[in-house]
GROMACS .gro file of C-alpha atoms in nm:
model
  426
    1ASN     CA    1   3.281  -2.657   3.725
    2GLU     CA    2   3.040  -2.367   3.774
    3LEU     CA    3   2.966  -2.322   3.402
    4HIS     CA    4   2.882  -2.690   3.359
    5TRP     CA    5   2.655  -2.673   3.664
    6LYS     CA    6   2.471  -2.367   3.529
    7LEU     CA    7   2.407  -2.530   3.191
    8SER     CA    8   2.316  -2.876   3.318
    9GLU     CA    9   2.131  -2.809   3.644
   10GLY     CA   10   2.115  -2.451   3.766
   11ALA     CA   11   1.939  -2.320   4.074
   12TYR     CA   12   1.609  -2.487   3.981
   13GLY     CA   13   1.756  -2.815   3.856
   14ILE     CA   14   1.624  -2.764   3.501
   15GLY     CA   15   1.941  -2.640   3.336
   16ARG     CA   16   1.986  -2.322   3.139
   17ALA     CA   17   1.683  -2.095   3.108
   18ARG     CA   18   1.546  -2.052   2.757
   19TYR     CA   19   1.484  -1.681   2.812
   20SER     CA   20   1.477  -1.414   3.081
   21LEU     CA   21   1.224  -1.145   3.170
   22CYS     CA   22   1.237  -0.782   3.272
   23ILE     CA   23   0.886  -0.663   3.355
   24THR     CA   24   0.782  -0.302   3.393
   25SER     CA   25   0.462  -0.092   3.396
   26ALA     CA   26   0.236  -0.060   3.697
   27SER     CA   27  -0.047  -0.271   3.553
   28ILE     CA   28   0.186  -0.556   3.457
   29ALA     CA   29   0.441  -0.545   3.739
   30GLY     CA   30   0.161  -0.527   3.994
   31TRP     CA   31   0.032  -0.864   3.878
   32ALA     CA   32   0.367  -1.033   3.820
   33GLY     CA   33   0.515  -0.922   4.150
   34THR     CA   34   0.234  -1.058   4.367
   35PHE     CA   35   0.250  -1.412   4.504
   36PRO     CA   36   0.127  -1.664   4.390
   37HIS     CA   37   0.070  -1.515   4.045
   38ASN     CA   38   0.438  -1.530   3.950
   39PRO     CA   39   0.527  -1.899   3.901
   40PHE     CA   40   0.814  -1.821   3.665
   41HIS     CA   41   1.073  -2.087   3.579
   42VAL     CA   42   1.308  -1.833   3.424
   43PRO     CA   43   1.510  -1.543   3.568
   44VAL     CA   44   1.274  -1.248   3.624
   45ASN     CA   45   1.337  -0.889   3.721
   46ILE     CA   46   1.034  -0.680   3.814
   47ASP     CA   47   1.129  -0.316   3.779
   48VAL     CA   48   0.932  -0.040   3.946
   49THR     CA   49   1.187   0.237   3.900
   50GLY     CA   50   1.066   0.344   3.556
   51GLU     CA   51   1.414   0.286   3.407
   52SER     CA   52   1.343  -0.062   3.275
   53ALA     CA   53   1.522  -0.015   2.942
   54GLN     CA   54   1.848   0.065   3.119
   55VAL     CA   55   1.796  -0.224   3.360
   56ALA     CA   56   1.735  -0.458   3.065
   57ALA     CA   57   2.054  -0.337   2.896
   58GLY     CA   58   2.253  -0.422   3.208
   59LEU     CA   59   2.088  -0.763   3.244
   60ILE     CA   60   2.156  -0.867   2.884
   61GLN     CA   61   2.518  -0.760   2.915
   62GLY     CA   62   2.546  -0.990   3.215
   63GLN     CA   63   2.402  -1.277   3.011
   64ILE     CA   64   2.639  -1.201   2.725
   65LYS     CA   65   2.934  -1.204   2.963
   66ASP     CA   66   2.848  -1.563   3.059
   67VAL     CA   67   2.813  -1.660   2.693
   68LEU     CA   68   3.149  -1.505   2.606
   69SER     CA   69   3.306  -1.702   2.889
   70ALA     CA   70   3.152  -2.026   2.758
   71VAL     CA   71   3.256  -1.954   2.398
   72SER     CA   72   3.610  -1.876   2.514
   73ILE     CA   73   3.632  -2.218   2.682
   74MET     CA   74   3.491  -2.392   2.372
   75ARG     CA   75   3.739  -2.220   2.143
   76GLN     CA   76   4.027  -2.311   2.370
   77ALA     CA   77   3.908  -2.672   2.369
   78LYS     CA   78   3.891  -2.673   1.988
   79ALA     CA   79   4.241  -2.530   1.963
   80SER     CA   80   4.379  -2.798   2.193
   81ILE     CA   81   4.228  -3.069   1.972
   82ASP     CA   82   4.286  -2.918   1.628
   83PRO     CA   83   4.576  -2.675   1.563
   84ARG     CA   84   4.375  -2.510   1.285
   85TYR     CA   85   4.172  -2.331   1.553
   86ALA     CA   86   4.481  -2.192   1.727
   87LYS     CA   87   4.428  -1.845   1.578
   88GLN     CA   88   4.087  -1.823   1.747
   89THR     CA   89   4.254  -1.822   2.088
   90GLU     CA   90   4.467  -1.515   2.021
   91LYS     CA   91   4.195  -1.256   2.099
   92LEU     CA   92   3.986  -1.442   2.355
   93GLU     CA   93   4.073  -1.181   2.618
   94TYR     CA   94   3.904  -0.911   2.406
   95LEU     CA   95   3.618  -1.127   2.277
   96ASP     CA   96   3.300  -0.924   2.214
   97TRP     CA   97   2.941  -1.006   2.117
   98ASP     CA   98   2.995  -0.904   1.755
   99ASP     CA   99   3.293  -1.141   1.733
  100LEU     CA  100   3.066  -1.443   1.781
  101SER     CA  101   2.923  -1.643   1.494
  102SER     CA  102   2.548  -1.669   1.443
  103ASP     CA  103   2.544  -2.016   1.601
  104GLU     CA  104   2.745  -1.891   1.899
  105GLN     CA  105   2.513  -1.594   1.949
  106GLN     CA  106   2.217  -1.831   1.970
  107LEU     CA  107   2.372  -1.973   2.287
  108CYS     CA  108   2.258  -1.655   2.463
  109PRO     CA  109   1.891  -1.676   2.566
  110PRO     CA  110   1.688  -1.370   2.464
  111LEU     CA  111   1.578  -1.120   2.724
  112PHE     CA  112   1.218  -1.002   2.701
  113LEU     CA  113   1.153  -0.648   2.817
  114VAL     CA  114   0.778  -0.649   2.880
  115GLY     CA  115   0.584  -0.336   2.960
  116GLY     CA  116   0.314  -0.092   2.866
  117ASP     CA  117   0.337   0.207   2.638
  118ASP     CA  118   0.309   0.430   2.944
  119LEU     CA  119   0.675   0.366   3.033
  120LEU     CA  120   0.830   0.222   2.719
  121GLY     CA  121   0.672   0.493   2.505
  122ALA     CA  122   0.676   0.870   2.559
  123HIS     CA  123   0.989   0.967   2.756
  124GLY     CA  124   1.109   0.607   2.773
  125PHE     CA  125   1.143   0.560   2.399
  126SER     CA  126   1.488   0.717   2.380
  127GLN     CA  127   1.623   0.430   2.590
  128VAL     CA  128   1.427   0.176   2.387
  129ALA     CA  129   1.580   0.320   2.069
  130LEU     CA  130   1.928   0.253   2.207
  131LEU     CA  131   1.832  -0.110   2.267
  132LEU     CA  132   1.691  -0.148   1.916
  133ASN     CA  133   2.011  -0.015   1.762
  134SER     CA  134   2.220  -0.270   1.948
  135SER     CA  135   2.286  -0.621   1.822
  136TYR     CA  136   2.192  -0.773   2.159
  137PRO     CA  137   1.910  -1.033   2.172
  138ILE     CA  138   1.663  -0.806   2.352
  139LYS     CA  139   1.297  -0.847   2.257
  140VAL     CA  140   1.083  -0.551   2.359
  141VAL     CA  141   0.716  -0.644   2.407
  142VAL     CA  142   0.491  -0.339   2.438
  143PHE     CA  143   0.128  -0.361   2.545
  144SER     CA  144  -0.058  -0.071   2.386
  145GLU     CA  145  -0.349   0.091   2.567
  146LEU     CA  146  -0.448   0.304   2.266
  147ASP     CA  147  -0.555   0.600   2.476
  148SER     CA  148  -0.416   0.835   2.206
  149GLY     CA  149  -0.358   1.109   2.459
  150LEU     CA  150  -0.734   1.146   2.506
  151VAL     CA  151  -0.768   0.968   2.841
  152THR     CA  152  -0.620   1.212   3.091
  153ASP     CA  153  -0.760   1.098   3.428
  154GLY     CA  154  -0.740   1.456   3.550
  155LEU     CA  155  -0.377   1.504   3.445
  156GLN     CA  156  -0.441   1.719   3.141
  157GLU     CA  157  -0.178   1.977   3.234
  158TYR     CA  158   0.095   1.714   3.253
  159ARG     CA  159   0.018   1.531   2.932
  160LEU     CA  160   0.220   1.569   2.613
  161ASN     CA  161   0.061   1.683   2.293
  162ARG     CA  162  -0.049   1.380   2.090
  163ARG     CA  163   0.200   1.464   1.816
  164GLN     CA  164   0.480   1.472   2.074
  165ASP     CA  165   0.376   1.152   2.249
  166SER     CA  166   0.554   0.858   2.085
  167ARG     CA  167   0.306   0.614   2.241
  168ASN     CA  168   0.068   0.692   1.957
  169ASN     CA  169   0.310   0.562   1.694
  170LEU     CA  170   0.564   0.367   1.898
  171ALA     CA  171   0.605   0.091   1.638
  172MET     CA  172   0.653   0.350   1.362
  173MET     CA  173   0.923   0.519   1.569
  174ALA     CA  174   1.090   0.183   1.627
  175MET     CA  175   1.075   0.097   1.258
  176SER     CA  176   1.252   0.422   1.173
  177GLN     CA  177   1.563   0.284   1.348
  178GLN     CA  178   1.583   0.038   1.052
  179ASN     CA  179   1.808  -0.210   1.235
  180ALA     CA  180   1.559  -0.411   1.442
  181TYR     CA  181   1.265  -0.634   1.362
  182VAL     CA  182   0.941  -0.448   1.437
  183ALA     CA  183   0.583  -0.570   1.434
  184GLN     CA  184   0.251  -0.418   1.535
  185THR     CA  185   0.001  -0.695   1.589
  186SER     CA  186  -0.317  -0.786   1.773
  187ILE     CA  187  -0.515  -1.077   1.912
  188ALA     CA  188  -0.771  -0.984   1.646
  189ASP     CA  189  -0.567  -1.183   1.390
  190ASN     CA  190  -0.413  -1.501   1.530
  191ASN     CA  191  -0.215  -1.579   1.215
  192HIS     CA  192  -0.057  -1.234   1.205
  193PHE     CA  193   0.015  -1.251   1.578
  194GLN     CA  194   0.183  -1.593   1.559
  195GLN     CA  195   0.384  -1.498   1.251
  196SER     CA  196   0.505  -1.179   1.418
  197VAL     CA  197   0.619  -1.366   1.730
  198GLN     CA  198   0.798  -1.633   1.524
  199GLN     CA  199   0.983  -1.375   1.319
  200LEU     CA  200   1.075  -1.181   1.633
  201LEU     CA  201   1.229  -1.491   1.791
  202SER     CA  202   1.408  -1.607   1.475
  203ASN     CA  203   1.609  -1.283   1.463
  204ASN     CA  204   1.928  -1.296   1.674
  205SER     CA  205   1.941  -0.921   1.729
  206ALA     CA  206   1.706  -0.675   1.899
  207GLY     CA  207   1.340  -0.646   1.808
  208LEU     CA  208   1.011  -0.489   1.916
  209ILE     CA  209   0.655  -0.612   1.901
  210CYS     CA  210   0.366  -0.383   1.988
  211VAL     CA  211   0.042  -0.559   2.086
  212HIS     CA  212  -0.297  -0.397   2.139
  213THR     CA  213  -0.430  -0.520   2.473
  214PRO     CA  214  -0.797  -0.427   2.519
  215SER     CA  215  -0.895  -0.449   2.886
  216PRO     CA  216  -1.262  -0.465   2.988
  217GLN     CA  217  -1.177  -0.340   3.337
  218ARG     CA  218  -0.952  -0.049   3.243
  219HIS     CA  219  -1.121   0.054   2.918
  220GLY     CA  220  -1.483   0.005   3.012
  221PHE     CA  221  -1.661  -0.259   2.804
  222ALA     CA  222  -1.811  -0.603   2.858
  223PRO     CA  223  -1.556  -0.890   2.878
  224GLU     CA  224  -1.733  -1.084   2.604
  225HIS     CA  225  -1.661  -0.796   2.364
  226THR     CA  226  -1.282  -0.812   2.406
  227ILE     CA  227  -1.207  -0.978   2.073
  228ARG     CA  228  -1.462  -0.759   1.896
  229GLN     CA  229  -1.295  -0.444   2.030
  230ALA     CA  230  -0.958  -0.572   1.913
  231GLU     CA  231  -1.103  -0.637   1.567
  232LEU     CA  232  -1.265  -0.293   1.552
  233ALA     CA  233  -0.933  -0.129   1.642
  234VAL     CA  234  -0.774  -0.300   1.340
  235LEU     CA  235  -1.059  -0.262   1.091
  236SER     CA  236  -1.120   0.103   1.182
  237GLY     CA  237  -0.756   0.193   1.120
  238MET     CA  238  -0.699   0.283   1.484
  239PHE     CA  239  -0.434   0.012   1.520
  240PRO     CA  240  -0.290  -0.080   1.177
  241LEU     CA  241  -0.103  -0.411   1.163
  242PHE     CA  242   0.234  -0.435   0.993
  243GLN     CA  243   0.575  -0.604   1.008
  244TYR     CA  244   0.923  -0.477   0.928
  245ASN     CA  245   1.201  -0.732   0.884
  246PRO     CA  246   1.549  -0.587   0.823
  247GLN     CA  247   1.669  -0.931   0.709
  248ASP     CA  248   1.443  -0.925   0.403
  249GLU     CA  249   1.594  -0.847   0.065
  250GLY     CA  250   1.559  -0.504  -0.090
  251VAL     CA  251   1.532  -0.156   0.054
  252PHE     CA  252   1.343  -0.007   0.349
  253GLY     CA  253   1.001   0.006   0.184
  254THR     CA  254   1.013  -0.348   0.042
  255ARG     CA  255   1.085  -0.487   0.389
  256ILE     CA  256   0.750  -0.361   0.521
  257SER     CA  257   0.456  -0.603   0.512
  258LEU     CA  258   0.112  -0.452   0.570
  259HIS     CA  259  -0.194  -0.637   0.691
  260GLU     CA  260  -0.456  -0.708   0.426
  261SER     CA  261  -0.688  -0.450   0.581
  262MET     CA  262  -0.425  -0.184   0.506
  263VAL     CA  263  -0.448  -0.240   0.132
  264GLN     CA  264  -0.792  -0.082   0.124
  265GLU     CA  265  -0.839   0.292   0.157
  266ILE     CA  266  -1.009   0.431   0.469
  267ASN     CA  267  -1.356   0.566   0.401
  268ASP     CA  268  -1.553   0.791   0.634
  269SER     CA  269  -1.866   0.586   0.590
  270THR     CA  270  -2.086   0.435   0.859
  271ASP     CA  271  -2.112   0.120   0.651
  272GLU     CA  272  -2.005  -0.191   0.845
  273LEU     CA  273  -1.732  -0.258   0.589
  274ASN     CA  274  -1.594   0.096   0.611
  275LEU     CA  275  -1.525   0.173   0.974
  276ASN     CA  276  -1.336   0.456   1.137
  277PRO     CA  277  -1.199   0.504   1.493
  278VAL     CA  278  -1.534   0.638   1.617
  279HIS     CA  279  -1.693   0.294   1.572
  280TRP     CA  280  -1.424   0.149   1.798
  281ALA     CA  281  -1.399   0.420   2.066
  282ILE     CA  282  -1.769   0.476   2.121
  283ASN     CA  283  -1.793   0.128   2.279
  284GLU     CA  284  -1.539   0.213   2.553
  285LYS     CA  285  -1.640   0.416   2.857
  286ARG     CA  286  -1.298   0.580   2.888
  287PHE     CA  287  -1.382   0.787   2.577
  288GLN     CA  288  -1.740   0.872   2.674
  289SER     CA  289  -1.652   1.236   2.742
  290HIS     CA  290  -1.574   1.280   2.370
  291PHE     CA  291  -1.921   1.174   2.249
  292SER     CA  292  -2.264   1.320   2.311
  293GLU     CA  293  -2.602   1.345   2.144
  294LEU     CA  294  -2.608   1.615   1.878
  295THR     CA  295  -2.832   1.892   2.008
  296ALA     CA  296  -3.034   2.145   1.813
  297ASN     CA  297  -2.815   2.432   1.932
  298ALA     CA  298  -2.489   2.271   1.818
  299VAL     CA  299  -2.263   2.515   1.633
  300SER     CA  300  -2.269   2.448   1.258
  301PRO     CA  301  -2.284   2.066   1.271
  302VAL     CA  302  -2.108   1.889   0.985
  303GLU     CA  303  -2.043   1.521   0.909
  304LEU     CA  304  -1.704   1.401   1.027
  305SER     CA  305  -1.602   1.302   0.674
  306ASP     CA  306  -1.666   1.659   0.558
  307TRP     CA  307  -1.514   1.816   0.871
  308LEU     CA  308  -1.183   1.641   0.802
  309LYS     CA  309  -1.159   1.816   0.465
  310LEU     CA  310  -1.189   2.167   0.612
  311THR     CA  311  -0.906   2.406   0.692
  312THR     CA  312  -0.800   2.455   1.053
  313ALA     CA  313  -0.983   2.787   1.078
  314GLU     CA  314  -1.302   2.633   0.936
  315LYS     CA  315  -1.282   2.332   1.171
  316ASN     CA  316  -1.284   2.559   1.475
  317LYS     CA  317  -1.622   2.697   1.368
  318LYS     CA  318  -1.790   2.359   1.308
  319THR     CA  319  -1.915   2.070   1.521
  320PRO     CA  320  -1.823   1.729   1.379
  321PHE     CA  321  -2.077   1.450   1.415
  322MET     CA  322  -2.157   1.103   1.285
  323SER     CA  323  -2.482   0.922   1.219
  324LEU     CA  324  -2.478   0.581   1.388
  325SER     CA  325  -2.735   0.306   1.427
  326ASP     CA  326  -2.837   0.207   1.779
  327GLU     CA  327  -2.934  -0.143   1.894
  328LYS     CA  328  -3.288  -0.096   1.759
  329GLY     CA  329  -3.163   0.015   1.419
  330ASP     CA  330  -3.260   0.377   1.469
  331ILE     CA  331  -3.021   0.643   1.338
  332GLU     CA  332  -2.868   0.861   1.607
  333LYS     CA  333  -2.651   1.165   1.546
  334ILE     CA  334  -2.348   1.170   1.775
  335ALA     CA  335  -2.146   1.488   1.830
  336ILE     CA  336  -1.770   1.428   1.844
  337SER     CA  337  -1.522   1.638   2.037
  338LYS     CA  338  -1.269   1.828   1.828
  339ASP     CA  339  -0.985   1.652   2.010
  340PHE     CA  340  -1.113   1.312   1.906
  341ALA     CA  341  -1.189   1.429   1.552
  342SER     CA  342  -0.834   1.563   1.524
  343MET     CA  343  -0.703   1.227   1.643
  344VAL     CA  344  -0.901   1.058   1.364
  345ALA     CA  345  -0.730   1.282   1.111
  346GLU     CA  346  -0.391   1.192   1.259
  347GLN     CA  347  -0.472   0.821   1.234
  348TYR     CA  348  -0.568   0.862   0.869
  349ALA     CA  349  -0.237   1.037   0.804
  350LEU     CA  350  -0.049   0.760   0.985
  351ARG     CA  351  -0.224   0.494   0.780
  352ARG     CA  352  -0.146   0.678   0.457
  353THR     CA  353   0.220   0.713   0.562
  354LEU     CA  354   0.244   0.338   0.612
  355GLN     CA  355   0.084   0.275   0.274
  356GLU     CA  356   0.326   0.515   0.107
  357LEU     CA  357   0.630   0.361   0.279
  358ALA     CA  358   0.523   0.015   0.166
  359GLY     CA  359   0.460   0.141  -0.188
  360ILE     CA  360   0.087   0.060  -0.191
  361VAL     CA  361  -0.010   0.425  -0.225
  362THR     CA  362   0.231   0.689  -0.348
  363PRO     CA  363   0.194   1.048  -0.470
  364PHE     CA  364   0.454   0.971  -0.735
  365THR     CA  365   0.234   0.715  -0.912
  366ASP     CA  366   0.095   0.966  -1.163
  367TYR     CA  367   0.444   1.099  -1.237
  368VAL     CA  368   0.585   0.749  -1.286
  369GLU     CA  369   0.293   0.650  -1.508
  370GLN     CA  370   0.335   0.969  -1.713
  371CYS     CA  371   0.708   0.905  -1.760
  372ALA     CA  372   0.641   0.543  -1.853
  373ALA     CA  373   0.371   0.645  -2.099
  374GLU     CA  374   0.598   0.906  -2.256
  375ARG     CA  375   0.882   0.656  -2.284
  376LEU     CA  376   0.655   0.394  -2.438
  377SER     CA  377   0.507   0.653  -2.672
  378SER     CA  378   0.856   0.764  -2.777
  379GLU     CA  379   0.969   0.407  -2.833
  380HIS     CA  380   0.647   0.328  -3.020
  381GLN     CA  381   0.685   0.636  -3.239
  382ALA     CA  382   1.045   0.539  -3.319
  383ASP     CA  383   0.928   0.190  -3.420
  384LEU     CA  384   0.655   0.341  -3.637
  385ASP     CA  385   0.903   0.576  -3.805
  386ALA     CA  386   1.144   0.290  -3.877
  387LEU     CA  387   0.863   0.073  -4.012
  388ARG     CA  388   0.731   0.359  -4.227
  389ALA     CA  389   1.077   0.424  -4.370
  390GLU     CA  390   1.121   0.054  -4.446
  391TYR     CA  391   0.790   0.023  -4.628
  392GLU     CA  392   0.832   0.353  -4.811
  393GLY     CA  393   1.167   0.221  -4.940
  394LYS     CA  394   1.005  -0.103  -5.052
  395ILE     CA  395   0.723   0.086  -5.224
  396ALA     CA  396   0.975   0.310  -5.400
  397ASP     CA  397   1.163   0.002  -5.525
  398ILE     CA  398   0.837  -0.156  -5.645
  399ASN     CA  399   0.735   0.165  -5.825
  400ALA     CA  400   1.075   0.194  -5.994
  401ALA     CA  401   1.063  -0.168  -6.109
  402HIS     CA  402   0.707  -0.125  -6.236
  403GLN     CA  403   0.796   0.192  -6.427
  404TYR     CA  404   1.096   0.020  -6.592
  405GLU     CA  405   0.884  -0.279  -6.692
  406THR     CA  406   0.609  -0.058  -6.835
  407HIS     CA  407   0.862   0.157  -7.024
  408THR     CA  408   1.022  -0.154  -7.177
  409LYS     CA  409   0.689  -0.298  -7.292
  410ILE     CA  410   0.584   0.027  -7.461
  411ARG     CA  411   0.923   0.063  -7.632
  412ASN     CA  412   0.911  -0.293  -7.765
  413GLN     CA  413   0.558  -0.247  -7.899
  414LEU     CA  414   0.655   0.077  -8.080
  415LEU     CA  415   0.959  -0.092  -8.235
  416GLY     CA  416   0.739  -0.377  -8.350
  417LEU     CA  417   0.498  -0.137  -8.521
  418ALA     CA  418   0.793   0.023  -8.702
  419GLY     CA  419   0.902  -0.317  -8.838
  420TYR     CA  420   1.196  -0.377  -8.607
  421ASP     CA  421   1.262  -0.685  -8.400
  422ALA     CA  422   1.281  -0.557  -8.045
  423SER     CA  423   1.454  -0.871  -7.920
  424LYS     CA  424   1.750  -0.816  -8.156
  425LEU     CA  425   1.781  -0.451  -8.062
  426ASN     CA  426   1.791  -0.528  -7.687
   0.00000   0.00000   0.00000
C-alpha cells in the first residue's frame, strides 16, 4: 500500500527521510534555493514569506498525521494478533500526538526550522515561542549575526531598541519557556557544539539551538580570522555559551549548564585573559563607526571600566575609551560610542543574570552564609552549654566526695587522739 511504499522506497527510492527542513532568512534561503547548491535528499521547504514558524508548524502537523496513521495500523495489527491490545483500538479515531509512547513518537522524523535571528528573532519570536511550548519534534536552528542593534544599514528609524529586540537574547527568551531544550553554542568550542547538537536530537519534543555564525563577507574581516572571531565572541562575553535541558533532574536553575568561561567574572581589563566585547567588535568593519581615535578635544574621556560604573546622567557627560595595543605593540587610545558602551553594559548584565540563574553567582550568598553561620554558632553554643553543664556536675560530685573523705579523715584522727577507736564508732 501507499504507507509501505513511503517507508520502504519513497519518491527518491531511499525510503523514509530521517528529517525535514524548513529554511528561512534571506542570506540562507538565497543560497539553498539556488541550483545546484541545494542537493538535498530530504523534504525541503524554502520560505521567503517571513512566516516560517507558522509554515513549520503546518509541516510538522502533516508529518505527525502520517505517523498517527501508521501507529493506528500497527495497533490494529497488534490487536488482531493479541487480544490484550484490543483496548488500544477503541480510540484510534481520536489518536493524538500526546497519546503516542516515546518509541512511537520517535517514528516521526524531526523538522529543522533553520534561519537567522533577523526573522526568527525580533517580531518572529512570538511564533517561535509557540513552537517551543508544543511537544512536536521541531528543532529550531538560529544563526546569530550578533549585530546587537548597532548595525543599522541606514534603517535607524525602523530599528527596535536593543532592549526590545529579542535577537540580542533569543536563547535566553527561549529558555524562559522552560519546556524545550535550549542551547547557545559556537564553532569556537567543538565539544560544546557537538554536545549541544546531540542533546537537541535526543529530545523528542521541541528545542532551539542558537549558533554564532561569523561571516567574513558580511561582517568585514579576513576569512582566516573566522575561528578567532568566534573565540573572541565567547571569551569576551559577547556570546556566552550555555545549555538548558528540561529533562535534567532538579529545578530550573540546576538544569542550566554554563560554559567554563562563564564561571569566571568579566573584568574590564585589556589583558589578553580578560577580554570584553570591544576586543571582538573592533576587528569587524561593520562596527567601525563606533570606534575612533581619542582626540585631544574629546569631552571628559574616561576608561570604559570606570564609565560603566557611572550614573546615567554622568555617562552622558563623559567619553568612554579603551587603551589597546596595535600590531607594533604601541598603546592606542580608542574612543567608543555611547551606544556601543551601553551595549557592553547590557552584555555584562546578561552574563550576570545567567550566572545567577545557574547559581554560580547570587546576591543571596552573603545572607545564606550569615544564616548558616548563625545556625552553626547557635548549635555550637548549645553543645558548649551542655558540655559545660555536664562537666560542672561532675566537678560538683568530685568536690562533694572529696569533702566527705576529708571530713571523715579529720574526724577519725580527732577520735584517735581522744583515745577512741574510730573504726568501732563508725
